PDB file of C-alpha atoms and ligand atoms in Angstrom:
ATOM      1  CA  UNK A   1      14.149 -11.227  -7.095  1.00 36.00           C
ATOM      2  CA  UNK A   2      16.774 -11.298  -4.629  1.00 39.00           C
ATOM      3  CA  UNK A   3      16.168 -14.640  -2.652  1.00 35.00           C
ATOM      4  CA  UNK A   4      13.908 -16.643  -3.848  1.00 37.00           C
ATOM      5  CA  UNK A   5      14.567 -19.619  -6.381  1.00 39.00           C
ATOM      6  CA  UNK A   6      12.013 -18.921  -9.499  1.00 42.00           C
ATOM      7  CA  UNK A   7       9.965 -21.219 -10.207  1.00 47.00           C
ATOM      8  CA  UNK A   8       7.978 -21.436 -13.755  1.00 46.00           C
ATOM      9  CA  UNK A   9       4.615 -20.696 -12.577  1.00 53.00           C
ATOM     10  CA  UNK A  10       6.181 -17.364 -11.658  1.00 57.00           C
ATOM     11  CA  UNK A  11       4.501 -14.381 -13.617  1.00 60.00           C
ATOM     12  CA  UNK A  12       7.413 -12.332 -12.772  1.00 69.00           C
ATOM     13  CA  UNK A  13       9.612 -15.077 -15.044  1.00 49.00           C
ATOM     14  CA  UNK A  14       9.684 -13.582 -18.561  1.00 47.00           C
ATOM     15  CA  UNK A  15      10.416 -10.076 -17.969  1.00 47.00           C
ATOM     16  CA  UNK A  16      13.964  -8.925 -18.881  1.00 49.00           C
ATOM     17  CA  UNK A  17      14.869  -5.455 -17.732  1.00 47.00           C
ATOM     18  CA  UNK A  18      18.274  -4.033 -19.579  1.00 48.00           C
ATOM     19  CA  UNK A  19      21.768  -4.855 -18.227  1.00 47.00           C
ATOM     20  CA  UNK A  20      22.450  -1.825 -17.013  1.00 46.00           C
ATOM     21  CA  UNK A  21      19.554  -1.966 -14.286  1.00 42.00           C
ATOM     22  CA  UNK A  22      20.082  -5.539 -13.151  1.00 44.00           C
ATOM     23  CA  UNK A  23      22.649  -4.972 -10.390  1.00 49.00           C
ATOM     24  CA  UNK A  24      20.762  -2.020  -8.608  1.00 82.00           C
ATOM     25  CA  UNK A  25      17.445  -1.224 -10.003  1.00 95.00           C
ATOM     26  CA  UNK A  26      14.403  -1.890  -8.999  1.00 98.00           C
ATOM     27  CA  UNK A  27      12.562  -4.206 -11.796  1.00 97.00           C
ATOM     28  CA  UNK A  28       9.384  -5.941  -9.832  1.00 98.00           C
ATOM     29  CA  UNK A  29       6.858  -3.845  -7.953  1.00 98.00           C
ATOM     30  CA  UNK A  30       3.825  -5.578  -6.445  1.00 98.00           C
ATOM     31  CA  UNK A  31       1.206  -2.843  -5.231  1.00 98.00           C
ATOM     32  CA  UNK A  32      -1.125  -4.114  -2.905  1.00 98.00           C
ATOM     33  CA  UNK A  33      -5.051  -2.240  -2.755  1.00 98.00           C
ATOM     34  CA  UNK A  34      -7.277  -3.494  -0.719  1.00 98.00           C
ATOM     35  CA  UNK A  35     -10.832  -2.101  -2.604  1.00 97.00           C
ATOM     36  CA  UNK A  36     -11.740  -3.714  -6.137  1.00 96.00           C
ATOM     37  CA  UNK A  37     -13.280  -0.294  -6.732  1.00 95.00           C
ATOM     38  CA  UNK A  38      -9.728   1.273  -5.589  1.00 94.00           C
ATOM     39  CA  UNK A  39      -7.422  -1.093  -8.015  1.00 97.00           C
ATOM     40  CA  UNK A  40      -9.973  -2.172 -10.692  1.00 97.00           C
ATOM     41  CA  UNK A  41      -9.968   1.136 -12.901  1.00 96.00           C
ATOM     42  CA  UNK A  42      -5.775   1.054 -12.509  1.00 96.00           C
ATOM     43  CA  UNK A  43      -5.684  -2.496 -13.357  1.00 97.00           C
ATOM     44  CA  UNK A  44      -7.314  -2.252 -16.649  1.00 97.00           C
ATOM     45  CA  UNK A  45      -5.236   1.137 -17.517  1.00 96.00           C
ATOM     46  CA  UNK A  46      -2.405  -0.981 -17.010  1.00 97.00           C
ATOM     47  CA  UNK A  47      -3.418  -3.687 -19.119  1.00 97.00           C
ATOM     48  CA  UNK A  48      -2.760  -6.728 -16.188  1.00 98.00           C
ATOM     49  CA  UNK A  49      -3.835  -9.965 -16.460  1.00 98.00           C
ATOM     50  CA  UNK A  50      -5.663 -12.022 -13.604  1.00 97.00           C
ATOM     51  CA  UNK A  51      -3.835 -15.168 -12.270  1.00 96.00           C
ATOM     52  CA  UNK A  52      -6.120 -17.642 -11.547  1.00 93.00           C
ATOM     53  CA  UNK A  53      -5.878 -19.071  -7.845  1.00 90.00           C
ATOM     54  CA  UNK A  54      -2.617 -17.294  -7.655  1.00 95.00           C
ATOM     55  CA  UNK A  55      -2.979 -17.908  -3.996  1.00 95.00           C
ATOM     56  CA  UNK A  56      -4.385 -21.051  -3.670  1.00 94.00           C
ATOM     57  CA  UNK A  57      -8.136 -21.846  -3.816  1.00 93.00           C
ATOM     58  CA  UNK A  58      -9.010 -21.023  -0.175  1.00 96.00           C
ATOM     59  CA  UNK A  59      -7.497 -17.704  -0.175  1.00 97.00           C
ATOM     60  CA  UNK A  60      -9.953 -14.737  -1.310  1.00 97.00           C
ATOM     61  CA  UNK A  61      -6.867 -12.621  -2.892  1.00 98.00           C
ATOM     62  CA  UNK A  62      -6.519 -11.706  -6.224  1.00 98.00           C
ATOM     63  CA  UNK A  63      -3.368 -11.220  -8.257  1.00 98.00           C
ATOM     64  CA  UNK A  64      -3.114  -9.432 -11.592  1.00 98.00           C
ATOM     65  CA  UNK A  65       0.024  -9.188 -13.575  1.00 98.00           C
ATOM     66  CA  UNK A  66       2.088  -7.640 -16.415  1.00 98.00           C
ATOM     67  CA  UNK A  67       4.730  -5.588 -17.226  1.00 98.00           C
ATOM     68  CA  UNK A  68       5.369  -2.083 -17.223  1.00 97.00           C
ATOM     69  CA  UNK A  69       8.264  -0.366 -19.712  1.00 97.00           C
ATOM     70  CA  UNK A  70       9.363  -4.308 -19.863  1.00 96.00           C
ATOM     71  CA  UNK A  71      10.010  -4.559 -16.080  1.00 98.00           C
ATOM     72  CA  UNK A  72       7.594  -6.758 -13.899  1.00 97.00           C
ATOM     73  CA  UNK A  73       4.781  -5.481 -12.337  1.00 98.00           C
ATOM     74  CA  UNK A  74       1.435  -7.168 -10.162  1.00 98.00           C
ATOM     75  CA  UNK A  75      -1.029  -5.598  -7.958  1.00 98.00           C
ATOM     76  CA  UNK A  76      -2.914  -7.304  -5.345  1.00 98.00           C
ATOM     77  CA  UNK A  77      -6.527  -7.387  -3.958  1.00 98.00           C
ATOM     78  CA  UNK A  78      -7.791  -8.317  -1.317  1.00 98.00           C
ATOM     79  CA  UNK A  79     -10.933 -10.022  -2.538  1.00 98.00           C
ATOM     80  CA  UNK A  80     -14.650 -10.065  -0.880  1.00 98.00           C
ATOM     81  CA  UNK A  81     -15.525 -11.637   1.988  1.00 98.00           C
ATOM     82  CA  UNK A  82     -17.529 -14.702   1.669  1.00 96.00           C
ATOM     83  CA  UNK A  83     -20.233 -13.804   4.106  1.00 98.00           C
ATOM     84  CA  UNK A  84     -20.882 -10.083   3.422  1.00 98.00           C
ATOM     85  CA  UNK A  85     -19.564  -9.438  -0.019  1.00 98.00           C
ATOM     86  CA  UNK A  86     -18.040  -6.621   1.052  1.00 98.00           C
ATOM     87  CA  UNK A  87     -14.211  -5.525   0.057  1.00 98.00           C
ATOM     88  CA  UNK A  88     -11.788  -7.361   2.750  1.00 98.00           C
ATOM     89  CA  UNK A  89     -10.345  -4.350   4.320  1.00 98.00           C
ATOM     90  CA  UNK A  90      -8.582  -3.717   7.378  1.00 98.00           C
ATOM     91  CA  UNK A  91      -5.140  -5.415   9.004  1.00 98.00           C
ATOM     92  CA  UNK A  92      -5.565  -8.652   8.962  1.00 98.00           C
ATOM     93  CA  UNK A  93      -6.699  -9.482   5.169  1.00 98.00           C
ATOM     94  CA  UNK A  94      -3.917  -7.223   4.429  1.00 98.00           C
ATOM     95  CA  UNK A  95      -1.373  -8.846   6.457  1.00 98.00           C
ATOM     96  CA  UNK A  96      -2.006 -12.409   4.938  1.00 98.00           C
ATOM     97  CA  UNK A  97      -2.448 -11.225   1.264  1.00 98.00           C
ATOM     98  CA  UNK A  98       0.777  -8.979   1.669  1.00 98.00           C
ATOM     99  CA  UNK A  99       2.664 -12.074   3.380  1.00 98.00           C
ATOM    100  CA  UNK A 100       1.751 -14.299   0.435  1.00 98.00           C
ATOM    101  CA  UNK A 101       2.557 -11.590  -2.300  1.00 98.00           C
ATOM    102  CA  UNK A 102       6.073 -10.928  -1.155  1.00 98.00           C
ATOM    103  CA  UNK A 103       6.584 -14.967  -0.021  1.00 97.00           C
ATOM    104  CA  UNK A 104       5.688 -15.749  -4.183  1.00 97.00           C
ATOM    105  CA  UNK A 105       6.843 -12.499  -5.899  1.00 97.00           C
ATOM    106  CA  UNK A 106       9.657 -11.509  -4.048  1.00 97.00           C
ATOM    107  CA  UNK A 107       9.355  -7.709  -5.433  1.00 98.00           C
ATOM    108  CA  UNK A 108      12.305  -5.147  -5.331  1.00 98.00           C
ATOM    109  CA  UNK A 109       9.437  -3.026  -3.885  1.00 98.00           C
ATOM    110  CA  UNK A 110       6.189  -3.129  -2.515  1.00 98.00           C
ATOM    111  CA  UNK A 111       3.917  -0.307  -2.375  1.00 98.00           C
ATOM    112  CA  UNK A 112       0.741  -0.072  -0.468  1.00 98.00           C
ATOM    113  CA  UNK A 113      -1.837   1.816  -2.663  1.00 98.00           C
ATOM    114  CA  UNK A 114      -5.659   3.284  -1.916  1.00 98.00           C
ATOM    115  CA  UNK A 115      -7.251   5.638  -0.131  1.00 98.00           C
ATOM    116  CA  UNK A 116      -7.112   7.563   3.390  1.00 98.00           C
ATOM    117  CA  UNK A 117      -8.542  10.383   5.683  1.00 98.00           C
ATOM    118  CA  UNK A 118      -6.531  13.464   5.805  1.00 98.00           C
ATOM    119  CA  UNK A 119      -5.683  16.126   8.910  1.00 98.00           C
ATOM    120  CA  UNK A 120      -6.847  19.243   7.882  1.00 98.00           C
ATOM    121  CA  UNK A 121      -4.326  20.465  10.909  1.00 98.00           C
ATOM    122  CA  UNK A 122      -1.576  18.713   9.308  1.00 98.00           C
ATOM    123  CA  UNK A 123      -1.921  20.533   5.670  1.00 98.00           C
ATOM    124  CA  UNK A 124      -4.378  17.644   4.097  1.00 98.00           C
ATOM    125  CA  UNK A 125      -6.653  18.559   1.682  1.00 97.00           C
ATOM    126  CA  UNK A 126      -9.363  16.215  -0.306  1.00 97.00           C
ATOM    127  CA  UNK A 127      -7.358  14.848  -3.740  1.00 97.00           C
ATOM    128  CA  UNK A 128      -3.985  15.050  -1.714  1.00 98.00           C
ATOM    129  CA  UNK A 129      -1.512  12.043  -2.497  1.00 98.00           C
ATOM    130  CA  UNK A 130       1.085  11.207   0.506  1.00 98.00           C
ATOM    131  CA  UNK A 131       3.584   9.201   0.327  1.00 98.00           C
ATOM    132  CA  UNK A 132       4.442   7.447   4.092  1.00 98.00           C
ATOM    133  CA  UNK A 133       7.344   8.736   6.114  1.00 98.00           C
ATOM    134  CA  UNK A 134       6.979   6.517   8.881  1.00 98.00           C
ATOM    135  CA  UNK A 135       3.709   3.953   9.656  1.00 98.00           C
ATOM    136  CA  UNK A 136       2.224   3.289  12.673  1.00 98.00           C
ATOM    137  CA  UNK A 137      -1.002   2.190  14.872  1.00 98.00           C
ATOM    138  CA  UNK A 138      -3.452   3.874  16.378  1.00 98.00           C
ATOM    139  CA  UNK A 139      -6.108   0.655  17.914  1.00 98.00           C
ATOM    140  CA  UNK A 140      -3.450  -1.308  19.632  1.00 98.00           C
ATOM    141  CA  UNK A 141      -3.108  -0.252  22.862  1.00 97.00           C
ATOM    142  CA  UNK A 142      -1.701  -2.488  25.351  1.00 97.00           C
ATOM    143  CA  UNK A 143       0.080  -0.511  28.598  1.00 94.00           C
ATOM    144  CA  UNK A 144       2.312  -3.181  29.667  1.00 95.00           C
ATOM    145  CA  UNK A 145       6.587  -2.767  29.360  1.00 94.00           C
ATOM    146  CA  UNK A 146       7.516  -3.328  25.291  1.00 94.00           C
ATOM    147  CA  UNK A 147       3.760  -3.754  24.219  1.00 97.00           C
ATOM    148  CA  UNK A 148       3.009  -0.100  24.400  1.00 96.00           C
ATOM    149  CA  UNK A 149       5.821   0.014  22.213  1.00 96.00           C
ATOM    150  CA  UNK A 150       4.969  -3.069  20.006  1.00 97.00           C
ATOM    151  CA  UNK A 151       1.040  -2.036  19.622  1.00 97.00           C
ATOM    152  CA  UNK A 152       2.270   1.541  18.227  1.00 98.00           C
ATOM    153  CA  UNK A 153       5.765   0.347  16.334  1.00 98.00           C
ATOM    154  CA  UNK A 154       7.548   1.782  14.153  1.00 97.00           C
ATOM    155  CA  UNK A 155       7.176   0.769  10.603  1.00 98.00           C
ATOM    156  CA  UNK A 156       9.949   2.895   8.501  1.00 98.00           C
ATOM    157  CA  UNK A 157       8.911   3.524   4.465  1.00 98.00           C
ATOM    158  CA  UNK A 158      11.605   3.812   1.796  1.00 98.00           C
ATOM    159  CA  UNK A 159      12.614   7.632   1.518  1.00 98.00           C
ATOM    160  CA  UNK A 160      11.122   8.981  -1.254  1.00 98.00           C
ATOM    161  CA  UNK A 161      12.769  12.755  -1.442  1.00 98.00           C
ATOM    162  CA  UNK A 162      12.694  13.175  -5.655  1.00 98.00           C
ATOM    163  CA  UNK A 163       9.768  11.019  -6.002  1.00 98.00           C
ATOM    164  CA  UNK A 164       7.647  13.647  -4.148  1.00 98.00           C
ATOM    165  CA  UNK A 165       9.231  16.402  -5.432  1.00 98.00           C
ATOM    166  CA  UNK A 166       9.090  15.353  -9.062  1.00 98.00           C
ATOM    167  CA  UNK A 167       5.100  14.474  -8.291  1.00 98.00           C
ATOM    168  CA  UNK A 168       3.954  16.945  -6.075  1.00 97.00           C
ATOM    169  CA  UNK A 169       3.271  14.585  -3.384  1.00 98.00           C
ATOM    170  CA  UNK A 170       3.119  14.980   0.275  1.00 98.00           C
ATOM    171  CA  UNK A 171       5.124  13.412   2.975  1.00 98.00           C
ATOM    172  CA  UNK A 172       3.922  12.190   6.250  1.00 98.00           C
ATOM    173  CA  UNK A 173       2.621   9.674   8.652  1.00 98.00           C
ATOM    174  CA  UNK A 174       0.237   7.033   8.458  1.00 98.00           C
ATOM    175  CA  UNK A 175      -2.155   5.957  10.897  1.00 98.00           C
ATOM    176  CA  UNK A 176      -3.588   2.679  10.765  1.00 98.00           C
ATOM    177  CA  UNK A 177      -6.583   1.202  12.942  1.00 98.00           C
ATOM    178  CA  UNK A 178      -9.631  -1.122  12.014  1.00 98.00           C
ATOM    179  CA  UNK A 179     -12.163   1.237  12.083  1.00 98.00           C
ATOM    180  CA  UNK A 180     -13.411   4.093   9.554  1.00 97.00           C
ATOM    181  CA  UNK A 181     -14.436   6.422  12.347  1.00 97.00           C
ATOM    182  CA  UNK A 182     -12.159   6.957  15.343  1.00 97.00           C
ATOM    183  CA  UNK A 183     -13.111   7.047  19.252  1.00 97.00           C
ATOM    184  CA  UNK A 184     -11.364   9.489  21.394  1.00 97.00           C
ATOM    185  CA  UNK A 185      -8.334   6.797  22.339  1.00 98.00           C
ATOM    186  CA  UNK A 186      -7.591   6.211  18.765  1.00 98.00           C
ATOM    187  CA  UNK A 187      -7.412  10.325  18.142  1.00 98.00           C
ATOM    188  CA  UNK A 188      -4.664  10.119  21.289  1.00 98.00           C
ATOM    189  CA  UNK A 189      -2.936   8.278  19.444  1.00 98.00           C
ATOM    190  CA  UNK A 190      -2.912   9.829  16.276  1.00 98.00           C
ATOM    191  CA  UNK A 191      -2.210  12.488  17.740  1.00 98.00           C
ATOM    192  CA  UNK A 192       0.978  10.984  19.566  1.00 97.00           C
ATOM    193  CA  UNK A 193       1.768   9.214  16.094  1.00 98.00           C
ATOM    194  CA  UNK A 194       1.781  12.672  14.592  1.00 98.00           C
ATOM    195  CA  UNK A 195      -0.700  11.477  11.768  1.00 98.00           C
ATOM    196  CA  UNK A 196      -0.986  13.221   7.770  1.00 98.00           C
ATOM    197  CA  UNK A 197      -3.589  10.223   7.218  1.00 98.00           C
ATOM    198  CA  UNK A 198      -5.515   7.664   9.056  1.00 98.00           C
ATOM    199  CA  UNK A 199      -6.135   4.101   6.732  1.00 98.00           C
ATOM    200  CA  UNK A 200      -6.645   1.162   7.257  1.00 98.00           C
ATOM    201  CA  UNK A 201      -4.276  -1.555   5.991  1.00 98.00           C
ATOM    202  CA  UNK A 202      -0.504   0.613   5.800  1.00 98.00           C
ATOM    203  CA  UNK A 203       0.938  -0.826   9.277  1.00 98.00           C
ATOM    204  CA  UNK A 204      -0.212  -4.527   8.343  1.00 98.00           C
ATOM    205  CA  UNK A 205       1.706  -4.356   4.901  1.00 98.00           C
ATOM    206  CA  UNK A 206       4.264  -2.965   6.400  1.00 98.00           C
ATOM    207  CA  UNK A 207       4.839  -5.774   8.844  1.00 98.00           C
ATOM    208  CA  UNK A 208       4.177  -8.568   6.415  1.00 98.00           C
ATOM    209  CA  UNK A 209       6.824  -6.720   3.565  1.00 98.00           C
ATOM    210  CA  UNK A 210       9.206  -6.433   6.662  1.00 98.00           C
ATOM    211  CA  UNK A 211       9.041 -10.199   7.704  1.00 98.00           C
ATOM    212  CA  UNK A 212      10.336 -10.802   3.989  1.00 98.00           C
ATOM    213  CA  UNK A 213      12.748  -7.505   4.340  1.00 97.00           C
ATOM    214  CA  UNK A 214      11.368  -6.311   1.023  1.00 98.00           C
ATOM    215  CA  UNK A 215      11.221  -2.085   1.023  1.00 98.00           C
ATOM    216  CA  UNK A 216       8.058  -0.872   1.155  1.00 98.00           C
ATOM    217  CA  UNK A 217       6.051   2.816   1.181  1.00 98.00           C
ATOM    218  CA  UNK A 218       2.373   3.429   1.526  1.00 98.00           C
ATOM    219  CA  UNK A 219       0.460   5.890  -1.454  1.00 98.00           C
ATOM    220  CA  UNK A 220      -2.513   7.444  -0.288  1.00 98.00           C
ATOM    221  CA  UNK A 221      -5.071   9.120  -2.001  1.00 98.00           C
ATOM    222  CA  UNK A 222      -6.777  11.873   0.733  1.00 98.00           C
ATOM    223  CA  UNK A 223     -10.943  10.864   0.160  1.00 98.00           C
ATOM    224  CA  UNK A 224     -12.179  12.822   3.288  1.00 98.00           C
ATOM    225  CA  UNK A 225     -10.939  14.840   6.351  1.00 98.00           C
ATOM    226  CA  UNK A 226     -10.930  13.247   9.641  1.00 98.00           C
ATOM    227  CA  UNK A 227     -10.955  16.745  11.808  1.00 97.00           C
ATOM    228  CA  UNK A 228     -13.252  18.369   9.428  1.00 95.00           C
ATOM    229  CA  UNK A 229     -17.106  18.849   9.567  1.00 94.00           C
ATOM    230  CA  UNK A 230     -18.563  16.074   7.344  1.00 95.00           C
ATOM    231  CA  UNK A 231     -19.304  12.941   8.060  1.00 94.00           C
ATOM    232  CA  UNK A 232     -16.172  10.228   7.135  1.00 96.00           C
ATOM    233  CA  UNK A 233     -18.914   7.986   4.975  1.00 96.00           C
ATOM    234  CA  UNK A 234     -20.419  10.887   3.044  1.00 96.00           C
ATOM    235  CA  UNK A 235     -16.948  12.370   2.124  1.00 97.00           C
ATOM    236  CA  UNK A 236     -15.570   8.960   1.391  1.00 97.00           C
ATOM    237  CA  UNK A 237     -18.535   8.169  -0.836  1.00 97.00           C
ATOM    238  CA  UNK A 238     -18.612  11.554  -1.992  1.00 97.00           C
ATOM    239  CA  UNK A 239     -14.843  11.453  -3.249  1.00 97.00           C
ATOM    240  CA  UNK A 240     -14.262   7.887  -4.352  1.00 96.00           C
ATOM    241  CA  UNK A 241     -14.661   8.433  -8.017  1.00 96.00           C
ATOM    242  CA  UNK A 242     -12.261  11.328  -7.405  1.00 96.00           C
ATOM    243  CA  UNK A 243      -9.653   8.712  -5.950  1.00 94.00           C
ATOM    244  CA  UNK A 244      -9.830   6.703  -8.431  1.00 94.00           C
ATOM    245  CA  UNK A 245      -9.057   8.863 -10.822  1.00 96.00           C
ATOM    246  CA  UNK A 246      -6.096  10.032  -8.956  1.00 97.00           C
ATOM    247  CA  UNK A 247      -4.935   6.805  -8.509  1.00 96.00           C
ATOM    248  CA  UNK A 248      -4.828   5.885 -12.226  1.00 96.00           C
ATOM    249  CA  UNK A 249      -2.757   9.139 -12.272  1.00 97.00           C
ATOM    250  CA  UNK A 250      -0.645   8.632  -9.531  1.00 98.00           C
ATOM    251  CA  UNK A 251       0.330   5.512  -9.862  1.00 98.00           C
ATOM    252  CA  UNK A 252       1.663   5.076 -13.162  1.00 98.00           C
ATOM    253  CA  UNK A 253       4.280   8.002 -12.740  1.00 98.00           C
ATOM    254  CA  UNK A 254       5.215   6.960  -9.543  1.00 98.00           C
ATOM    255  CA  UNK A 255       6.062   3.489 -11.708  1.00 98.00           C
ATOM    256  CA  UNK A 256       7.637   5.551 -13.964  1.00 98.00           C
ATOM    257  CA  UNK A 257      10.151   7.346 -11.616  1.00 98.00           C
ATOM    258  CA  UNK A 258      10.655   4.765  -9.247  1.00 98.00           C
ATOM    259  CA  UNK A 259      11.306   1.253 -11.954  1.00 98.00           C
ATOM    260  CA  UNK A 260      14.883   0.814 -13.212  1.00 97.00           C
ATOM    261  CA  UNK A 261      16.361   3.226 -10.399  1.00 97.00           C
ATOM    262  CA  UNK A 262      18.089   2.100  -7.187  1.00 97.00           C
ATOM    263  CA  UNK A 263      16.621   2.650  -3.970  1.00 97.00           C
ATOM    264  CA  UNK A 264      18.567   5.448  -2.983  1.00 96.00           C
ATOM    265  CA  UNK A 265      17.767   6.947  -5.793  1.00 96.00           C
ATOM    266  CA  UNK A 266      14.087   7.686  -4.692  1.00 97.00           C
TER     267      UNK A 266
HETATM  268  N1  LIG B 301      -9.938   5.391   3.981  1.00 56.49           N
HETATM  269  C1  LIG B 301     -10.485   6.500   3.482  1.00 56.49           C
HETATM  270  N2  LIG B 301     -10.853   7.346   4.471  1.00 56.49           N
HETATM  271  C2  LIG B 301     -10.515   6.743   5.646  1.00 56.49           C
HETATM  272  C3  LIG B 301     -10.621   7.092   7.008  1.00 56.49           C
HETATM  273  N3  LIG B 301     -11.166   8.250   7.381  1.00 56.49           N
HETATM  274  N4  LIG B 301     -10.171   6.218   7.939  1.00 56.49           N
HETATM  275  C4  LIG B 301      -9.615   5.054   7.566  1.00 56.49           C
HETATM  276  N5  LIG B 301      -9.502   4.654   6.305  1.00 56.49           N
HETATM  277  C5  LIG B 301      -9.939   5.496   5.342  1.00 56.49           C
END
């Protein structure tokens, strides 16, 4: 880690990448998912172990380590909520598990990982993985001087030009509001923010990695199409095993391209 003064209840401690990667590499990824359905199959493929109250016992997270070709490696959940039992989705679990990921593991990278709707009109088709260009909102509309601005922003994702080419992936925007469907303001703006995908959690990981200036890019898995026919919840239902599956795929050779290179190297 760059910053940050280890300390030894750090799971990222042990791991010792080889000399010749410790100056530029990368050597820690944390990947942050917001579904337990989403992560859980990935997790266990990967062999990580669950930290116990990694985040302190009032915080819902979840944090499961490990290493990966010897370098470091955690993914984060976002937990249930209390109330509901439901996956905590949406910005603001997102923002305060991402915050509290990057304030402990200070990762060379963060990537945001899980699952998104997809523009037909902009080439996206179900089982599509995109990697983020850019990140932005599309439920934050405020039409005062610098909020318009602020309520949109700007989020920039590391450039990923031989990662996507070695992988097939796409490249494009991501769209992030609170909501699973989308009302006619919120297409506006998508449609201003040039959207590939519309999720739900990209633009508040973004702002929480950027707060820590740790490098960031959003992986999306394409589960239904937003200016299609169907119905989002059918198609996402529909599809989820589907994602999953392309997840545990996706991920782990996107780990192996991106760990031990630099990145401009991605
Ligand atoms: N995740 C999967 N599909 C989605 C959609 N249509 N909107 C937001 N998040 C999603």
């Amino acid at each position: 880690y760059s910053t940050r003064t280890q300390d030894s209840s750090s799971p990222f401690r042990s791991a010792s990448p080889s000399p010749q990667v410790i100056m530029k590499g990368i050597k820690s990824i944390v990947i942050t998912i917001a579904m337990e359905g989403e992560a859980m199959p990935l997790i266990t493929k990967l062999g990580l172990t669950q930290q116990s109250n990694y985040f302190g016992h009032a915080a819902p997270f979840h944090c499961f380590t490990g290493t990966y070709n010897n370098y470091n490696l955690a993914i984060v959940t976002n937990g249930k909520d209390r109330k509901f039992g439901c996956d905590n989705v949406g910005t603001v679990p997102a923002a305060l598990a991402t915050y509290l990921a990057v304030e402990q593991l200070k990762p060379d990278l963060l990537i945001n990982a899980g699952t998104a709707g997809g523009f037909e009109s902009k080439g996206m088709a179900i089982g599509d993985v995109l990697i983020s260009s850019t990140i932005h909102n599309h439920d934050r509309r405020m039409l005062l001087p610098i909020f318009v601005d602020y309520g949109v922003h700007n989020h920039k994702a590391v450039e990923t030009p031989r990662l996507r080419e070695a992988l097939k992936f796409k490249l494009g925007v991501v769209s992030t509001g609170n909501s699973l469907d989308h009302v006619e303001a919120d297409d506006a703006l998508m449609a201003a923010n040039d959207a590939s995908v519309k999720d739900m959690e990209a633009a508040a990981v973004a702002w929480a990695a950027e707060l820590y200036s740790v490098p960031y890019f959003a992986l999306k898995v394409v589960t239904d199409i937003v200016d299609g026919a169907h119905a989002t919840e059918e198609e996402f239902v529909a599809n989820f095993a589907m994602a999953q599956r392309r997840l545990q795929e996706a991920v782990p050779a996107t780990l192996d391209h991106v760990l031990g290179r630099s990145l401009e190297e991605l």
